[in-house]
Short mmCIF file of C-alpha atoms in Angstrom, two decimals:
data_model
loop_
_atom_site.label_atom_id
_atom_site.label_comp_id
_atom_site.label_asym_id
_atom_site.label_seq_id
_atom_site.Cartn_x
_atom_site.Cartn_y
_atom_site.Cartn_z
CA UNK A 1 234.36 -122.21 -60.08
CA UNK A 2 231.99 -124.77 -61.70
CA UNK A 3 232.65 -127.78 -63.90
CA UNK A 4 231.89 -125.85 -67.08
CA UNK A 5 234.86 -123.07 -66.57
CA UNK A 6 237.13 -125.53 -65.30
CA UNK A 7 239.60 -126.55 -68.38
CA UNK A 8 242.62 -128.69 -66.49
CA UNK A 9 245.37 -129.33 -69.41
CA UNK A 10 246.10 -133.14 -69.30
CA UNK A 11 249.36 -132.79 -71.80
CA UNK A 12 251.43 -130.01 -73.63
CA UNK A 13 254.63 -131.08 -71.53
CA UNK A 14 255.51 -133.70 -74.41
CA UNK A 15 256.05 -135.91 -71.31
CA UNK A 16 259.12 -133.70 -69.84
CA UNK A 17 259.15 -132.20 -66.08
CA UNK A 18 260.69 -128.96 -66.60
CA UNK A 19 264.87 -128.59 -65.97
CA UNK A 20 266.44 -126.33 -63.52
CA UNK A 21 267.96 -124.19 -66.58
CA UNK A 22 265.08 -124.32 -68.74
CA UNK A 23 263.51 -121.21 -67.42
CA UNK A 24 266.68 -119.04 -67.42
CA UNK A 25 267.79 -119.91 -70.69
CA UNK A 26 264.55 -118.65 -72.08
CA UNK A 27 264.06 -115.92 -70.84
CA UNK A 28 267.70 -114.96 -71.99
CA UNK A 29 266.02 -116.03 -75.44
CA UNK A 30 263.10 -113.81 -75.16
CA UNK A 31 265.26 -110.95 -73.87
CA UNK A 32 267.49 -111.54 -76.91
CA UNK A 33 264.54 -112.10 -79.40
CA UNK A 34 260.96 -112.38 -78.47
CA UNK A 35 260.32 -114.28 -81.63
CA UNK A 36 263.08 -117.07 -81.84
CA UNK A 37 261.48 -119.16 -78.86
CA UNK A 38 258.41 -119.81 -81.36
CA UNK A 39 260.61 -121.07 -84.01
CA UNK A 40 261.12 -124.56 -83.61
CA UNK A 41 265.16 -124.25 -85.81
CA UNK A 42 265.74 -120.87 -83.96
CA UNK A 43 265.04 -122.43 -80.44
CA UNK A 44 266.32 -125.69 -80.85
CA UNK A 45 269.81 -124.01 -82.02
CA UNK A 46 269.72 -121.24 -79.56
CA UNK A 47 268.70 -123.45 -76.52
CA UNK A 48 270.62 -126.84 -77.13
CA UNK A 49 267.54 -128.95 -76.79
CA UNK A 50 265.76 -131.19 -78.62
CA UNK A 51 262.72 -130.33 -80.90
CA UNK A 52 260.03 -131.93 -77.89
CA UNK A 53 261.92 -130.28 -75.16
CA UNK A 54 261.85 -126.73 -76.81
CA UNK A 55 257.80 -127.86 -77.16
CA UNK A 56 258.10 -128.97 -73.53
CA UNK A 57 259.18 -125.52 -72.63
CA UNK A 58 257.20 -123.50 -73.73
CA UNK A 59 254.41 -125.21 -71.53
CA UNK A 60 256.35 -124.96 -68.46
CA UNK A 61 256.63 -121.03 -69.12
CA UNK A 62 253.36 -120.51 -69.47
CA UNK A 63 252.49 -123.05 -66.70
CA UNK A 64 254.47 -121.31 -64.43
CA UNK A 65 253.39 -118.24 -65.52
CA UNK A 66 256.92 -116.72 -66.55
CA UNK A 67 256.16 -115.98 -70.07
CA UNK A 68 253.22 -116.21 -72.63
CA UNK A 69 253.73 -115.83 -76.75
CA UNK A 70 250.93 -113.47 -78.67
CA UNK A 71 251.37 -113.79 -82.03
CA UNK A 72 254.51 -115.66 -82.21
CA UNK A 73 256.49 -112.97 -80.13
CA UNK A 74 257.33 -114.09 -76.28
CA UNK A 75 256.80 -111.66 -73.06
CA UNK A 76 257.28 -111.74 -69.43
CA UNK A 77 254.10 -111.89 -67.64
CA UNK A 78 254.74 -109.95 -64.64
CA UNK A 79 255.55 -112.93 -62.30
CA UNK A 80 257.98 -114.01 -64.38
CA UNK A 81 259.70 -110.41 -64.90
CA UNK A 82 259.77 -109.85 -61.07
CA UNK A 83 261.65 -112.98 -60.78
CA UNK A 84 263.79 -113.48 -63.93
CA UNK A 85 263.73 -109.88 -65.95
CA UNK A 86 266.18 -107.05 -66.02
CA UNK A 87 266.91 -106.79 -62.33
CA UNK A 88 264.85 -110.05 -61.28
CA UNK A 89 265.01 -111.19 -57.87
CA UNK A 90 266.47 -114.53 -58.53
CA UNK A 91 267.06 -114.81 -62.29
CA UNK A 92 268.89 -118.19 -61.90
CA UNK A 93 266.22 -119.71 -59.14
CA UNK A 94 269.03 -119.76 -56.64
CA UNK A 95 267.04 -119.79 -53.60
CA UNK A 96 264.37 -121.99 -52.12
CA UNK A 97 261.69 -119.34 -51.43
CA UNK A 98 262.17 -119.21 -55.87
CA UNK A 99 261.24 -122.98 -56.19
CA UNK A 100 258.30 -122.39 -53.20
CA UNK A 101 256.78 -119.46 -55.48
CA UNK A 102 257.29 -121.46 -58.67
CA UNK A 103 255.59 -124.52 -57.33
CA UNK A 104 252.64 -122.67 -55.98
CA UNK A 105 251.82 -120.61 -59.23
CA UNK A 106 252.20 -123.92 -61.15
CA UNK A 107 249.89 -125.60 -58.63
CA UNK A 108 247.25 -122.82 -58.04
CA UNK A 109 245.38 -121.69 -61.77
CA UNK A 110 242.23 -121.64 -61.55
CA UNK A 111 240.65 -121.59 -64.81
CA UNK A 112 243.15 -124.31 -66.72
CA UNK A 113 244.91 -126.07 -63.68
CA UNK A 114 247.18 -128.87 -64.38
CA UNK A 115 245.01 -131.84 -64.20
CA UNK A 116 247.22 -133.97 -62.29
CA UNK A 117 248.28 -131.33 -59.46
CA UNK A 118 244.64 -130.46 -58.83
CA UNK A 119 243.82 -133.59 -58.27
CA UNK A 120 246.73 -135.12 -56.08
CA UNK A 121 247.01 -131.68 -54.04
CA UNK A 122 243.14 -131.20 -53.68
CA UNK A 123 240.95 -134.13 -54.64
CA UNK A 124 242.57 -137.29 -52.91
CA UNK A 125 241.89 -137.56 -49.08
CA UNK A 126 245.09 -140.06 -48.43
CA UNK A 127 248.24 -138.30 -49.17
CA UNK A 128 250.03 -141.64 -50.50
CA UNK A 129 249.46 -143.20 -53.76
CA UNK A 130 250.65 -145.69 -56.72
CA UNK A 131 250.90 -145.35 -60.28
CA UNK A 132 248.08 -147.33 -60.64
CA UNK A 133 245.79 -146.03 -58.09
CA UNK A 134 246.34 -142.71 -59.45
CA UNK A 135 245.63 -143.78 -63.16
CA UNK A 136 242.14 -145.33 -61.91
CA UNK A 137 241.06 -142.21 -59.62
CA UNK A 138 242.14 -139.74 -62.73
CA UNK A 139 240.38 -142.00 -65.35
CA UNK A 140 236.63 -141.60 -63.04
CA UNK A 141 238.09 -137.65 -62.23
CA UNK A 142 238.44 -137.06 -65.90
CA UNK A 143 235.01 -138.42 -66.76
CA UNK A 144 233.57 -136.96 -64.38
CA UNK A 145 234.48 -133.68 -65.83
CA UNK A 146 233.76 -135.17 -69.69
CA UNK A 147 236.97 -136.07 -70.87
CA UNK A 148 237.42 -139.37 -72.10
CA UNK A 149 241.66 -139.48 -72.70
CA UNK A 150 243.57 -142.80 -72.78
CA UNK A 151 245.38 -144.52 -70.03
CA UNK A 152 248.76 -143.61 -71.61
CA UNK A 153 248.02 -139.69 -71.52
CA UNK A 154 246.70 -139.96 -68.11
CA UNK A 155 249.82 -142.55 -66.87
CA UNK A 156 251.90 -139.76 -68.66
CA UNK A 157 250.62 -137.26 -66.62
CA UNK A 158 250.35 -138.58 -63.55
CA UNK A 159 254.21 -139.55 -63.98
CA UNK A 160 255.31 -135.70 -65.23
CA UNK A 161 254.04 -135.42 -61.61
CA UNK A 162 255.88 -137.40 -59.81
CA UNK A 163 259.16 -136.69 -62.00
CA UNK A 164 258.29 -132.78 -61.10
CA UNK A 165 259.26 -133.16 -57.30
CA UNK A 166 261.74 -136.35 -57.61
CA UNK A 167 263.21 -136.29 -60.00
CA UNK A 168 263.52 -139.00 -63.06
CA UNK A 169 262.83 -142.28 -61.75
CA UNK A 170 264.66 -144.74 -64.20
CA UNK A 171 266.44 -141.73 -66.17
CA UNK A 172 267.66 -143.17 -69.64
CA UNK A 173 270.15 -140.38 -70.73
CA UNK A 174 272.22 -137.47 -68.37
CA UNK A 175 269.84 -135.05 -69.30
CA UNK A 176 267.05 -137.58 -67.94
CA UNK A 177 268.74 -137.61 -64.58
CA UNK A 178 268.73 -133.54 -64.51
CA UNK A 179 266.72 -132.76 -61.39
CA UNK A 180 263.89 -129.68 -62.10
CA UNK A 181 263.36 -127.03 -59.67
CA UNK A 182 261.02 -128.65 -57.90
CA UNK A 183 262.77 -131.50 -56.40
CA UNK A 184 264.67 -130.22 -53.53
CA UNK A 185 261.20 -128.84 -52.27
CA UNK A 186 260.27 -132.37 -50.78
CA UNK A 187 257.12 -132.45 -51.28
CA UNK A 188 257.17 -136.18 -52.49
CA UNK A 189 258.66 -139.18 -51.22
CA UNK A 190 258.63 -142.69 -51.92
CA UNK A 191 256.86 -144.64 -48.81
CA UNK A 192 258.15 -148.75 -49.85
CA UNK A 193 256.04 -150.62 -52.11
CA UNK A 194 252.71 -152.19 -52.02
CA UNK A 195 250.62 -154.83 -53.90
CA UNK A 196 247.92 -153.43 -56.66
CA UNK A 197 245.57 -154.98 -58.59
CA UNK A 198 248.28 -157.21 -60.34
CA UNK A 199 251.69 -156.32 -59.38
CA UNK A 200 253.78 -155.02 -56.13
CA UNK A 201 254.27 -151.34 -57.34
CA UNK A 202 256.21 -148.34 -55.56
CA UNK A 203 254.23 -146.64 -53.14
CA UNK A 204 254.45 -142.18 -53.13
CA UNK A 205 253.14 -139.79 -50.09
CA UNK A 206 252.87 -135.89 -49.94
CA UNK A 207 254.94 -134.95 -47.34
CA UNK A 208 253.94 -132.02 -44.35
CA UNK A 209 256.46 -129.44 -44.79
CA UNK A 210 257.60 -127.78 -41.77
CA UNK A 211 257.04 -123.85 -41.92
CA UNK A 212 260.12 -122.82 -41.22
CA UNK A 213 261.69 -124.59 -44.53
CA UNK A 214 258.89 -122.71 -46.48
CA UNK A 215 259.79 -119.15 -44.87
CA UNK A 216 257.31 -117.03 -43.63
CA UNK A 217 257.41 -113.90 -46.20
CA UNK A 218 256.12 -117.21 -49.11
CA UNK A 219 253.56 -118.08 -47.19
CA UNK A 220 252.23 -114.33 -46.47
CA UNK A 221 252.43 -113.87 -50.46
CA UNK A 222 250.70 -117.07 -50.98
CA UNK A 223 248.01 -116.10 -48.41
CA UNK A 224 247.56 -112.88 -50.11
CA UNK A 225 247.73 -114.05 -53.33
CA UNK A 226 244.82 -117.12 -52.98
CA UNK A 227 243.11 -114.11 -51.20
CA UNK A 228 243.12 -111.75 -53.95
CA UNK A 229 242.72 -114.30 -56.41
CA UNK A 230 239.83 -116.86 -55.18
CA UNK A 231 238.42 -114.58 -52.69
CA UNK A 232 238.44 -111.49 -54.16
CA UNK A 233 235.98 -108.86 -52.29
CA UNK A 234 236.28 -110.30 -48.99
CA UNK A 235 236.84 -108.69 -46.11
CA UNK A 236 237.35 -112.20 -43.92
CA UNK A 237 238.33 -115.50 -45.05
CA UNK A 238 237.31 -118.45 -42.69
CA UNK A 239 240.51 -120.83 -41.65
CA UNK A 240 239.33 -123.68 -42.98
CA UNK A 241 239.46 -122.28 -46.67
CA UNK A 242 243.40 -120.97 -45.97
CA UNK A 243 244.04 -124.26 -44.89
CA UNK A 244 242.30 -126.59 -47.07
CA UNK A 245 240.17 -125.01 -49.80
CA UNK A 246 241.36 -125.74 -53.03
CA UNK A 247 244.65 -123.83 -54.56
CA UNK A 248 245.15 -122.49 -50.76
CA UNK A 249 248.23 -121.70 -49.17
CA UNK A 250 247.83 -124.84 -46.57
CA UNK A 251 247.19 -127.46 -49.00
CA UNK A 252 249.33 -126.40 -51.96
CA UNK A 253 252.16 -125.62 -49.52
CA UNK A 254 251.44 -129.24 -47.86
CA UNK A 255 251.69 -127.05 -44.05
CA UNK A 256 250.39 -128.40 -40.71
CA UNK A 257 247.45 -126.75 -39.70
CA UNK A 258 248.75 -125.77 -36.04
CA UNK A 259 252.01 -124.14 -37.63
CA UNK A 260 249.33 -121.86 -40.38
CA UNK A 261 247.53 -120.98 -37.03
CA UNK A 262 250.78 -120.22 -35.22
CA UNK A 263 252.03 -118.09 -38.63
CA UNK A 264 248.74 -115.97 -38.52
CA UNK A 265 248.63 -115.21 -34.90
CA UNK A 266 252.52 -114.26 -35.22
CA UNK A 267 252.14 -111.85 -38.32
CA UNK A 268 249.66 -108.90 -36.46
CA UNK A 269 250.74 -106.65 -39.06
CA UNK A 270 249.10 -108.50 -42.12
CA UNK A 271 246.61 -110.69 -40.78
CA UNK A 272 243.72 -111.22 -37.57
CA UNK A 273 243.42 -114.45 -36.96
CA UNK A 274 240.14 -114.80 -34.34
CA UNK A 275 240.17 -118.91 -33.91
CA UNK A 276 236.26 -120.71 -33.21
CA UNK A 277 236.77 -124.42 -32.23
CA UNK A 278 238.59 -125.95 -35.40
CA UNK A 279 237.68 -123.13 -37.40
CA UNK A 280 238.43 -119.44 -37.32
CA UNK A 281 238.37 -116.46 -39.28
CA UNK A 282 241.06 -114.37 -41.14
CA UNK A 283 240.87 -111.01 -41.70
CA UNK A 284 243.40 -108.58 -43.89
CA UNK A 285 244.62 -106.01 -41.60
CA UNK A 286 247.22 -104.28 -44.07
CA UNK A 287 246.41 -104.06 -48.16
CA UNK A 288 247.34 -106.84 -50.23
CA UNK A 289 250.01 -105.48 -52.47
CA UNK A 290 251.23 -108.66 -54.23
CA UNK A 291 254.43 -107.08 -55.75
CA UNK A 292 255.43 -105.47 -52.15
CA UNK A 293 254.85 -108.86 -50.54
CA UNK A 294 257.30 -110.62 -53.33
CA UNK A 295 259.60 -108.15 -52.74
CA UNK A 296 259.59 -108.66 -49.27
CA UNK A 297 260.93 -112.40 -49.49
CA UNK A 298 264.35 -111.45 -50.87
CA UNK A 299 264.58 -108.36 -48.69
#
């Protein structure tokens, strides 16, 4: 993936992380009527939400890859309709492996990744940050790849992030305070505070998530899935890709490298893990059948 195909999206979100019952409620929408959701009256009315949180929405569908609109009239894309359709595995994200496989699909598009999640997840070395530290690395990011938008969008951004996976951080209404479905994943935590350029500001860290929180069956779907989707072709992956390349399952999922190692040399049946030093090589022993392995989480 070069420079020139890469087109992150900086805004749509109108400055809202997406709420726990967003998602439901729209697909009960586009179930009901694929064409209301792109009528600002109809939605706002059907949905209960204001006018830049029905806007708001309709990013985080597509974002998430749940739904996409072609000409005006809203469908399941087939993510979305595994999970949330007629007979959908978790229509009402009631299970953590649900807010593991939502957070990876909105972390992991390649051709129009959110600007602020490829950045914190892949680009940064140190997995702690502040506001401000983050505006000035995504200000020289987004020039480097010829954008020039203002501190606000970027700050905006940047915080849509953060508010993602804790949560408001000075809410101003009760819907404010609503935590999305990303929160309970703990992925981010706040680490005390520490002095920037001109102020003592809050200080935020990824987090290493322990495997068994994740579940094994996510991470063989996420393996398979960065597989078929960044490495399609390939008979062998190396380990350092899997654990660190860009949109892969160690990275995005934020796992210790000895527990991916431990995963692959436990799972025989998918996956032949031959280790070199602090490398390695992964090779596919069974076919990648996406929709069998997503079935196979809520078996």
């Amino acid at each position: 993936m070069t420079l020139a195909t890469v087109r992150p999206r900086f805004s749509g979100h109108e400055t809202f992380a997406c709420r726990f019952a967003w998602l439901p409620k729209a697909v009960r929408l586009i179930a009901r009527d694929p064409k209301a959701l792109s009528d600002d009256k109809r939605a706002i009315l059907e949905l209960g939400l204001g006018k830049n949180m029905v806007r708001a929405l309709r990013f985080w569908l597509e974002a998430f890859e749940v739904a996409s609109a072609k000409a005006g009239a809203w469908s399941l894309l087939p993510f979305g309709e595994a999970l949330f359709g007629d007979d959908g595995l978790d229509p009402y994200i009631e299970r953590v492996e649900t807010q593991w496989l939502l957070h990876w699909r909105l972390s992991t598009a390649i051709e129009n990744p959110l600007f602020a999640w490829r950045h914190i997840l892949y680009r940064r070395m140190r997995p702690d940050f502040t506001r401000s530290e983050l505006l000035a690395e995504m200000r020289t990011e987004g020039e480097r790849l010829g954008y020039e938008h203002s501190d606000v969008t970027l700050l905006q951004h940047a915080d849509v992030f953060i508010h993602s996976y804790l949560g408001s951080l000075n809410p101003a209404s009760p819907e404010d305070a609503l935590d999305g479905p990303l929160v309970d994943l703990g992925l981010l935590r706040r680490l005390g505070r520490r002095r920037g350029a001109d102020r003592i500001e809050p200080v935020f860290t990824l987090t290493r998530i322990p495997i068994g929180e994740i579940g094994g069956s996510v991470v063989d779907y996420a393996i398979a899935s960065y597989w078929t989707a960044r490495r399609a072709g390939e008979s062998v992956v190396t380990f350092r890709d899997i654990a660190y390349g860009e949109g892969s399952p160690g990275a995005t999922l934020r796992m210790e490298t000895d527990d991916l190692r431990d995963h692959l040399e436990r799972s025989p049946a998918l996956w032949s893990y031959r280790p070199s030093g602090d490398a390695g090589s992964v090779t596919a022993v069974a076919d990648l059948d996406l929709a069998h392995l997503l079935r196979e989480i809520y078996a």
